[in-house]
């Protein structure tokens, strides 16, 4: 079985290195020196990894036969594809290959049917489950344990616990309205508190002024009597 394990990005430097967008949880296995990868488009490969290193948080690869910046830039946006045994499983039980998740059913924690996983979208900072609903629409579920607490491969089912509004826009509007009301109430309380504080400060200054005036009057009377 073929799996997309990376996408080639921009050329780096002048000696043929390229940045890659990693799409595998096992880059040390799939993208190590000596790995031979087919490509999409096929005309760009196959490519054999000569060396790799991490620079500023990004993986850089050099391929055999790619020796300058022009040759590296010509590979930009090429997909790197590894041949994987369909029976092979990731070492971490909390990780899954894309083909394991495609077409499994998606239900909420209360058993409500949502749809089926049609695609896995690999973004730089997180993966998304693209779920096709019975009406033909799609919903994107962040593939994190907070929102996807259970994957049952035997039952071919993913259990999701979506935040309000992810599946139902009406619920999102209600939640947003409540949030706005709460924010409005907080600002009103702050304004009222500020007004009372200003009134108290104004009263204090008035008392101080009146006290000063009384002192001046008393002093004047003493001068008159003397």
PDB file of C-alpha atoms in Angstrom:
ATOM      1  CA  UNK A   1       0.000   0.000   0.000  1.00  0.00           C
ATOM      2  CA  UNK A   2       1.245   3.473  -0.857  1.00  0.00           C
ATOM      3  CA  UNK A   3       1.159   6.312   1.665  1.00  0.00           C
ATOM      4  CA  UNK A   4       2.025   9.968   1.176  1.00  0.00           C
ATOM      5  CA  UNK A   5       4.745  10.689   3.733  1.00  0.00           C
ATOM      6  CA  UNK A   6       5.841  14.215   2.782  1.00  0.00           C
ATOM      7  CA  UNK A   7       5.497  17.107   0.372  1.00  0.00           C
ATOM      8  CA  UNK A   8       8.564  18.891  -0.940  1.00  0.00           C
ATOM      9  CA  UNK A   9       8.679  22.619  -0.256  1.00  0.00           C
ATOM     10  CA  UNK A  10      11.159  25.321  -1.174  1.00  0.00           C
ATOM     11  CA  UNK A  11      14.794  24.842  -2.028  1.00  0.00           C
ATOM     12  CA  UNK A  12      17.181  25.597   0.821  1.00  0.00           C
ATOM     13  CA  UNK A  13      20.609  26.982   0.055  1.00  0.00           C
ATOM     14  CA  UNK A  14      22.516  26.267  -3.151  1.00  0.00           C
ATOM     15  CA  UNK A  15      23.546  22.613  -2.698  1.00  0.00           C
ATOM     16  CA  UNK A  16      20.281  20.853  -3.528  1.00  0.00           C
ATOM     17  CA  UNK A  17      18.572  20.669  -0.133  1.00  0.00           C
ATOM     18  CA  UNK A  18      14.812  21.066   0.105  1.00  0.00           C
ATOM     19  CA  UNK A  19      12.404  21.724   2.955  1.00  0.00           C
ATOM     20  CA  UNK A  20       9.687  19.114   3.378  1.00  0.00           C
ATOM     21  CA  UNK A  21       6.229  19.151   4.927  1.00  0.00           C
ATOM     22  CA  UNK A  22       6.197  15.908   6.888  1.00  0.00           C
ATOM     23  CA  UNK A  23       3.011  13.827   6.629  1.00  0.00           C
ATOM     24  CA  UNK A  24       4.014  10.820   8.680  1.00  0.00           C
ATOM     25  CA  UNK A  25       4.348  10.164  12.386  1.00  0.00           C
ATOM     26  CA  UNK A  26       7.477   8.130  11.680  1.00  0.00           C
ATOM     27  CA  UNK A  27       9.788  10.438   9.700  1.00  0.00           C
ATOM     28  CA  UNK A  28      12.910   8.701  10.990  1.00  0.00           C
ATOM     29  CA  UNK A  29      11.637   5.481   9.386  1.00  0.00           C
ATOM     30  CA  UNK A  30      10.012   6.789   6.207  1.00  0.00           C
ATOM     31  CA  UNK A  31      12.366   9.667   5.449  1.00  0.00           C
ATOM     32  CA  UNK A  32      15.728   8.323   6.589  1.00  0.00           C
ATOM     33  CA  UNK A  33      18.881   8.136   4.424  1.00  0.00           C
ATOM     34  CA  UNK A  34      18.624   5.400   1.830  1.00  0.00           C
ATOM     35  CA  UNK A  35      14.824   5.458   1.611  1.00  0.00           C
ATOM     36  CA  UNK A  36      13.561   5.171  -1.963  1.00  0.00           C
ATOM     37  CA  UNK A  37      10.305   7.019  -2.566  1.00  0.00           C
ATOM     38  CA  UNK A  38       7.982   7.187  -5.521  1.00  0.00           C
ATOM     39  CA  UNK A  39       6.527  10.567  -6.378  1.00  0.00           C
ATOM     40  CA  UNK A  40       3.454  12.399  -7.549  1.00  0.00           C
ATOM     41  CA  UNK A  41       3.921  13.415 -10.314  1.00  0.00           C
ATOM     42  CA  UNK A  42       5.627  10.158 -11.188  1.00  0.00           C
ATOM     43  CA  UNK A  43       7.975  11.928 -13.627  1.00  0.00           C
ATOM     44  CA  UNK A  44       9.816  13.545 -10.686  1.00  0.00           C
ATOM     45  CA  UNK A  45      10.955  10.231  -9.213  1.00  0.00           C
ATOM     46  CA  UNK A  46      11.726   7.839  -7.838  1.00  0.00           C
ATOM     47  CA  UNK A  47      13.892   9.748  -5.370  1.00  0.00           C
ATOM     48  CA  UNK A  48      16.461   8.303  -3.013  1.00  0.00           C
ATOM     49  CA  UNK A  49      17.166  10.227   0.178  1.00  0.00           C
ATOM     50  CA  UNK A  50      20.864  10.903   0.577  1.00  0.00           C
ATOM     51  CA  UNK A  51      20.804  12.846   3.834  1.00  0.00           C
ATOM     52  CA  UNK A  52      18.533  14.756   6.159  1.00  0.00           C
ATOM     53  CA  UNK A  53      18.783  17.256   8.979  1.00  0.00           C
ATOM     54  CA  UNK A  54      16.587  19.534  11.048  1.00  0.00           C
ATOM     55  CA  UNK A  55      17.053  23.276  10.642  1.00  0.00           C
ATOM     56  CA  UNK A  56      14.985  25.876  12.540  1.00  0.00           C
ATOM     57  CA  UNK A  57      12.376  23.247  13.334  1.00  0.00           C
ATOM     58  CA  UNK A  58      11.986  22.036   9.744  1.00  0.00           C
ATOM     59  CA  UNK A  59      13.263  18.872   8.103  1.00  0.00           C
ATOM     60  CA  UNK A  60      15.676  19.376   5.226  1.00  0.00           C
ATOM     61  CA  UNK A  61      16.390  16.556   2.772  1.00  0.00           C
ATOM     62  CA  UNK A  62      18.955  16.047   0.033  1.00  0.00           C
ATOM     63  CA  UNK A  63      18.270  13.531  -2.734  1.00  0.00           C
ATOM     64  CA  UNK A  64      20.775  11.600  -4.787  1.00  0.00           C
ATOM     65  CA  UNK A  65      21.437  13.351  -8.091  1.00  0.00           C
ATOM     66  CA  UNK A  66      20.003  16.713  -6.931  1.00  0.00           C
ATOM     67  CA  UNK A  67      23.045  18.941  -6.613  1.00  0.00           C
ATOM     68  CA  UNK A  68      21.995  22.562  -7.040  1.00  0.00           C
ATOM     69  CA  UNK A  69      19.242  25.006  -6.171  1.00  0.00           C
ATOM     70  CA  UNK A  70      17.616  24.874  -9.618  1.00  0.00           C
ATOM     71  CA  UNK A  71      17.223  21.090  -9.491  1.00  0.00           C
ATOM     72  CA  UNK A  72      15.874  21.328  -5.931  1.00  0.00           C
ATOM     73  CA  UNK A  73      13.392  24.064  -6.836  1.00  0.00           C
ATOM     74  CA  UNK A  74      12.104  21.924  -9.731  1.00  0.00           C
ATOM     75  CA  UNK A  75      10.889  19.386  -7.154  1.00  0.00           C
ATOM     76  CA  UNK A  76       8.741  21.889  -5.286  1.00  0.00           C
ATOM     77  CA  UNK A  77       5.224  20.593  -4.367  1.00  0.00           C
ATOM     78  CA  UNK A  78       6.147  17.017  -5.303  1.00  0.00           C
ATOM     79  CA  UNK A  79       4.546  14.398  -3.043  1.00  0.00           C
ATOM     80  CA  UNK A  80       6.798  11.692  -1.602  1.00  0.00           C
ATOM     81  CA  UNK A  81       5.164   8.273  -1.387  1.00  0.00           C
ATOM     82  CA  UNK A  82       6.320   5.250   0.594  1.00  0.00           C
ATOM     83  CA  UNK A  83       5.332   1.638   0.054  1.00  0.00           C
ATOM     84  CA  UNK A  84       3.866   0.275   3.295  1.00  0.00           C
ATOM     85  CA  UNK A  85       2.656  -3.196   4.217  1.00  0.00           C
ATOM     86  CA  UNK A  86      -1.141  -2.848   4.699  1.00  0.00           C
ATOM     87  CA  UNK A  87      -0.899  -5.078   7.788  1.00  0.00           C
ATOM     88  CA  UNK A  88       1.748  -2.866   9.382  1.00  0.00           C
ATOM     89  CA  UNK A  89       0.663  -0.751  12.354  1.00  0.00           C
ATOM     90  CA  UNK A  90       2.344   2.284  13.966  1.00  0.00           C
ATOM     91  CA  UNK A  91       4.399   1.552  17.067  1.00  0.00           C
ATOM     92  CA  UNK A  92       2.343   4.018  19.135  1.00  0.00           C
ATOM     93  CA  UNK A  93      -1.193   2.638  19.726  1.00  0.00           C
ATOM     94  CA  UNK A  94      -2.507   6.210  19.718  1.00  0.00           C
ATOM     95  CA  UNK A  95      -1.289   6.769  16.150  1.00  0.00           C
ATOM     96  CA  UNK A  96      -2.933   5.645  12.941  1.00  0.00           C
ATOM     97  CA  UNK A  97      -2.138   5.460   9.267  1.00  0.00           C
ATOM     98  CA  UNK A  98      -4.451   7.330   6.934  1.00  0.00           C
ATOM     99  CA  UNK A  99      -5.740   4.148   5.280  1.00  0.00           C
ATOM    100  CA  UNK A 100      -6.872   2.839   8.679  1.00  0.00           C
ATOM    101  CA  UNK A 101      -9.181   5.815   9.156  1.00  0.00           C
ATOM    102  CA  UNK A 102     -10.661   6.216   5.686  1.00  0.00           C
ATOM    103  CA  UNK A 103     -14.333   5.117   5.498  1.00  0.00           C
ATOM    104  CA  UNK A 104     -14.782   4.458   9.233  1.00  0.00           C
ATOM    105  CA  UNK A 105     -18.060   5.642  10.750  1.00  0.00           C
ATOM    106  CA  UNK A 106     -18.126   8.776  12.883  1.00  0.00           C
ATOM    107  CA  UNK A 107     -20.530   9.120  15.813  1.00  0.00           C
ATOM    108  CA  UNK A 108     -20.798  11.524  18.741  1.00  0.00           C
ATOM    109  CA  UNK A 109     -20.332  10.399  22.353  1.00  0.00           C
ATOM    110  CA  UNK A 110     -24.110  10.090  22.718  1.00  0.00           C
ATOM    111  CA  UNK A 111     -24.324   7.795  19.679  1.00  0.00           C
ATOM    112  CA  UNK A 112     -25.562  10.288  17.091  1.00  0.00           C
ATOM    113  CA  UNK A 113     -24.384   9.349  13.596  1.00  0.00           C
ATOM    114  CA  UNK A 114     -22.344  12.051  11.884  1.00  0.00           C
ATOM    115  CA  UNK A 115     -20.975  10.445   8.719  1.00  0.00           C
ATOM    116  CA  UNK A 116     -17.842   8.732   7.438  1.00  0.00           C
ATOM    117  CA  UNK A 117     -14.216   9.790   7.225  1.00  0.00           C
ATOM    118  CA  UNK A 118     -13.485  10.569   3.584  1.00  0.00           C
ATOM    119  CA  UNK A 119     -10.041  12.126   3.904  1.00  0.00           C
ATOM    120  CA  UNK A 120      -7.268  13.049   6.330  1.00  0.00           C
ATOM    121  CA  UNK A 121      -5.962  16.589   5.928  1.00  0.00           C
ATOM    122  CA  UNK A 122      -2.419  17.070   7.216  1.00  0.00           C
ATOM    123  CA  UNK A 123      -1.831  20.670   8.265  1.00  0.00           C
ATOM    124  CA  UNK A 124       1.446  22.035   9.690  1.00  0.00           C
ATOM    125  CA  UNK A 125       0.174  22.105  13.272  1.00  0.00           C
ATOM    126  CA  UNK A 126      -2.549  19.463  13.387  1.00  0.00           C
ATOM    127  CA  UNK A 127      -4.432  16.883  11.335  1.00  0.00           C
ATOM    128  CA  UNK A 128      -8.101  17.093  10.399  1.00  0.00           C
ATOM    129  CA  UNK A 129     -10.615  14.336   9.815  1.00  0.00           C
ATOM    130  CA  UNK A 130     -12.730  15.279   6.808  1.00  0.00           C
ATOM    131  CA  UNK A 131     -16.121  13.713   7.493  1.00  0.00           C
ATOM    132  CA  UNK A 132     -18.707  13.348   4.748  1.00  0.00           C
ATOM    133  CA  UNK A 133     -22.236  13.626   6.103  1.00  0.00           C
ATOM    134  CA  UNK A 134     -25.309  11.770   4.759  1.00  0.00           C
ATOM    135  CA  UNK A 135     -26.557  14.959   3.062  1.00  0.00           C
ATOM    136  CA  UNK A 136     -23.296  15.245   1.102  1.00  0.00           C
ATOM    137  CA  UNK A 137     -21.851  18.111   3.144  1.00  0.00           C
ATOM    138  CA  UNK A 138     -18.480  17.877   4.879  1.00  0.00           C
ATOM    139  CA  UNK A 139     -17.297  18.769   8.354  1.00  0.00           C
ATOM    140  CA  UNK A 140     -13.694  19.054   9.526  1.00  0.00           C
ATOM    141  CA  UNK A 141     -12.847  17.550  12.923  1.00  0.00           C
ATOM    142  CA  UNK A 142      -9.485  18.415  14.541  1.00  0.00           C
ATOM    143  CA  UNK A 143      -7.816  15.052  15.098  1.00  0.00           C
ATOM    144  CA  UNK A 144      -6.890  15.595  18.749  1.00  0.00           C
ATOM    145  CA  UNK A 145      -7.889  13.517  21.764  1.00  0.00           C
ATOM    146  CA  UNK A 146     -10.043  16.349  23.151  1.00  0.00           C
ATOM    147  CA  UNK A 147     -12.400  16.122  20.161  1.00  0.00           C
ATOM    148  CA  UNK A 148     -11.754  12.511  19.085  1.00  0.00           C
ATOM    149  CA  UNK A 149     -11.533  10.542  22.349  1.00  0.00           C
ATOM    150  CA  UNK A 150     -11.884   7.086  20.772  1.00  0.00           C
ATOM    151  CA  UNK A 151     -10.884   5.249  17.606  1.00  0.00           C
ATOM    152  CA  UNK A 152     -12.176   1.676  17.451  1.00  0.00           C
ATOM    153  CA  UNK A 153     -10.670  -0.017  14.399  1.00  0.00           C
ATOM    154  CA  UNK A 154     -12.394  -3.339  15.125  1.00  0.00           C
ATOM    155  CA  UNK A 155     -15.786  -1.649  15.070  1.00  0.00           C
ATOM    156  CA  UNK A 156     -14.626   0.733  12.319  1.00  0.00           C
ATOM    157  CA  UNK A 157     -15.824   3.698  14.334  1.00  0.00           C
ATOM    158  CA  UNK A 158     -14.523   7.047  15.511  1.00  0.00           C
ATOM    159  CA  UNK A 159     -16.214   8.653  18.521  1.00  0.00           C
ATOM    160  CA  UNK A 160     -16.105  12.444  18.593  1.00  0.00           C
ATOM    161  CA  UNK A 161     -16.919  15.007  21.268  1.00  0.00           C
ATOM    162  CA  UNK A 162     -17.198  18.230  19.232  1.00  0.00           C
ATOM    163  CA  UNK A 163     -17.408  21.703  20.776  1.00  0.00           C
ATOM    164  CA  UNK A 164     -20.690  23.620  20.339  1.00  0.00           C
ATOM    165  CA  UNK A 165     -21.109  24.776  16.770  1.00  0.00           C
ATOM    166  CA  UNK A 166     -18.673  22.416  15.076  1.00  0.00           C
ATOM    167  CA  UNK A 167     -21.512  20.272  13.787  1.00  0.00           C
ATOM    168  CA  UNK A 168     -24.431  22.664  14.300  1.00  0.00           C
ATOM    169  CA  UNK A 169     -24.093  26.302  13.246  1.00  0.00           C
ATOM    170  CA  UNK A 170     -27.265  27.205  15.149  1.00  0.00           C
ATOM    171  CA  UNK A 171     -25.662  25.999  18.371  1.00  0.00           C
ATOM    172  CA  UNK A 172     -22.626  28.118  17.561  1.00  0.00           C
ATOM    173  CA  UNK A 173     -24.830  31.202  17.160  1.00  0.00           C
ATOM    174  CA  UNK A 174     -26.542  30.518  20.506  1.00  0.00           C
ATOM    175  CA  UNK A 175     -23.197  29.994  22.233  1.00  0.00           C
ATOM    176  CA  UNK A 176     -21.842  33.146  20.637  1.00  0.00           C
ATOM    177  CA  UNK A 177     -24.921  35.113  21.709  1.00  0.00           C
ATOM    178  CA  UNK A 178     -24.561  33.919  25.290  1.00  0.00           C
ATOM    179  CA  UNK A 179     -20.903  34.845  25.246  1.00  0.00           C
ATOM    180  CA  UNK A 180     -21.751  38.320  23.934  1.00  0.00           C
ATOM    181  CA  UNK A 181     -24.409  38.747  26.640  1.00  0.00           C
ATOM    182  CA  UNK A 182     -21.963  37.684  29.333  1.00  0.00           C
ATOM    183  CA  UNK A 183     -19.326  40.045  27.956  1.00  0.00           C
ATOM    184  CA  UNK A 184     -21.861  42.870  27.812  1.00  0.00           C
ATOM    185  CA  UNK A 185     -22.867  42.213  31.439  1.00  0.00           C
ATOM    186  CA  UNK A 186     -19.222  42.181  32.524  1.00  0.00           C
ATOM    187  CA  UNK A 187     -18.548  45.496  30.795  1.00  0.00           C
ATOM    188  CA  UNK A 188     -21.713  46.970  32.347  1.00  0.00           C
ATOM    189  CA  UNK A 189     -20.582  45.861  35.819  1.00  0.00           C
ATOM    190  CA  UNK A 190     -17.133  47.332  35.205  1.00  0.00           C
ATOM    191  CA  UNK A 191     -18.668  50.614  34.041  1.00  0.00           C
ATOM    192  CA  UNK A 192     -20.973  50.749  37.072  1.00  0.00           C
ATOM    193  CA  UNK A 193     -18.059  49.993  39.384  1.00  0.00           C
ATOM    194  CA  UNK A 194     -16.014  52.714  37.719  1.00  0.00           C
ATOM    195  CA  UNK A 195     -18.868  55.216  38.046  1.00  0.00           C
ATOM    196  CA  UNK A 196     -19.250  54.472  41.749  1.00  0.00           C
ATOM    197  CA  UNK A 197     -15.511  54.795  42.210  1.00  0.00           C
ATOM    198  CA  UNK A 198     -15.539  58.160  40.443  1.00  0.00           C
ATOM    199  CA  UNK A 199     -18.446  59.344  42.586  1.00  0.00           C
ATOM    200  CA  UNK A 200     -16.661  58.247  45.761  1.00  0.00           C
ATOM    201  CA  UNK A 201     -13.462  59.985  44.651  1.00  0.00           C
ATOM    202  CA  UNK A 202     -15.418  63.117  43.797  1.00  0.00           C
ATOM    203  CA  UNK A 203     -17.096  63.084  47.230  1.00  0.00           C
ATOM    204  CA  UNK A 204     -13.736  62.627  48.963  1.00  0.00           C
ATOM    205  CA  UNK A 205     -12.238  65.579  47.119  1.00  0.00           C
ATOM    206  CA  UNK A 206     -15.293  67.695  47.949  1.00  0.00           C
ATOM    207  CA  UNK A 207     -14.930  66.860  51.671  1.00  0.00           C
ATOM    208  CA  UNK A 208     -11.255  67.777  51.551  1.00  0.00           C
ATOM    209  CA  UNK A 209     -12.093  71.081  49.869  1.00  0.00           C
ATOM    210  CA  UNK A 210     -14.846  71.922  52.346  1.00  0.00           C
ATOM    211  CA  UNK A 211     -12.502  71.068  55.205  1.00  0.00           C
ATOM    212  CA  UNK A 212      -9.900  73.399  53.802  1.00  0.00           C
ATOM    213  CA  UNK A 213     -12.423  76.204  53.452  1.00  0.00           C
ATOM    214  CA  UNK A 214     -13.563  75.821  57.084  1.00  0.00           C
ATOM    215  CA  UNK A 215      -9.973  76.030  58.238  1.00  0.00           C
ATOM    216  CA  UNK A 216      -9.446  79.228  56.258  1.00  0.00           C
ATOM    217  CA  UNK A 217     -12.582  80.800  57.739  1.00  0.00           C
ATOM    218  CA  UNK A 218     -11.562  79.945  61.284  1.00  0.00           C
ATOM    219  CA  UNK A 219      -8.161  81.461  60.742  1.00  0.00           C
ATOM    220  CA  UNK A 220      -9.728  84.647  59.490  1.00  0.00           C
ATOM    221  CA  UNK A 221     -11.940  84.999  62.483  1.00  0.00           C
ATOM    222  CA  UNK A 222      -8.982  84.589  64.847  1.00  0.00           C
ATOM    223  CA  UNK A 223      -7.201  87.388  63.069  1.00  0.00           C
ATOM    224  CA  UNK A 224     -10.241  89.594  63.368  1.00  0.00           C
ATOM    225  CA  UNK A 225     -10.621  88.989  67.081  1.00  0.00           C
ATOM    226  CA  UNK A 226      -6.976  89.677  67.752  1.00  0.00           C
TER     227      UNK A 226
END
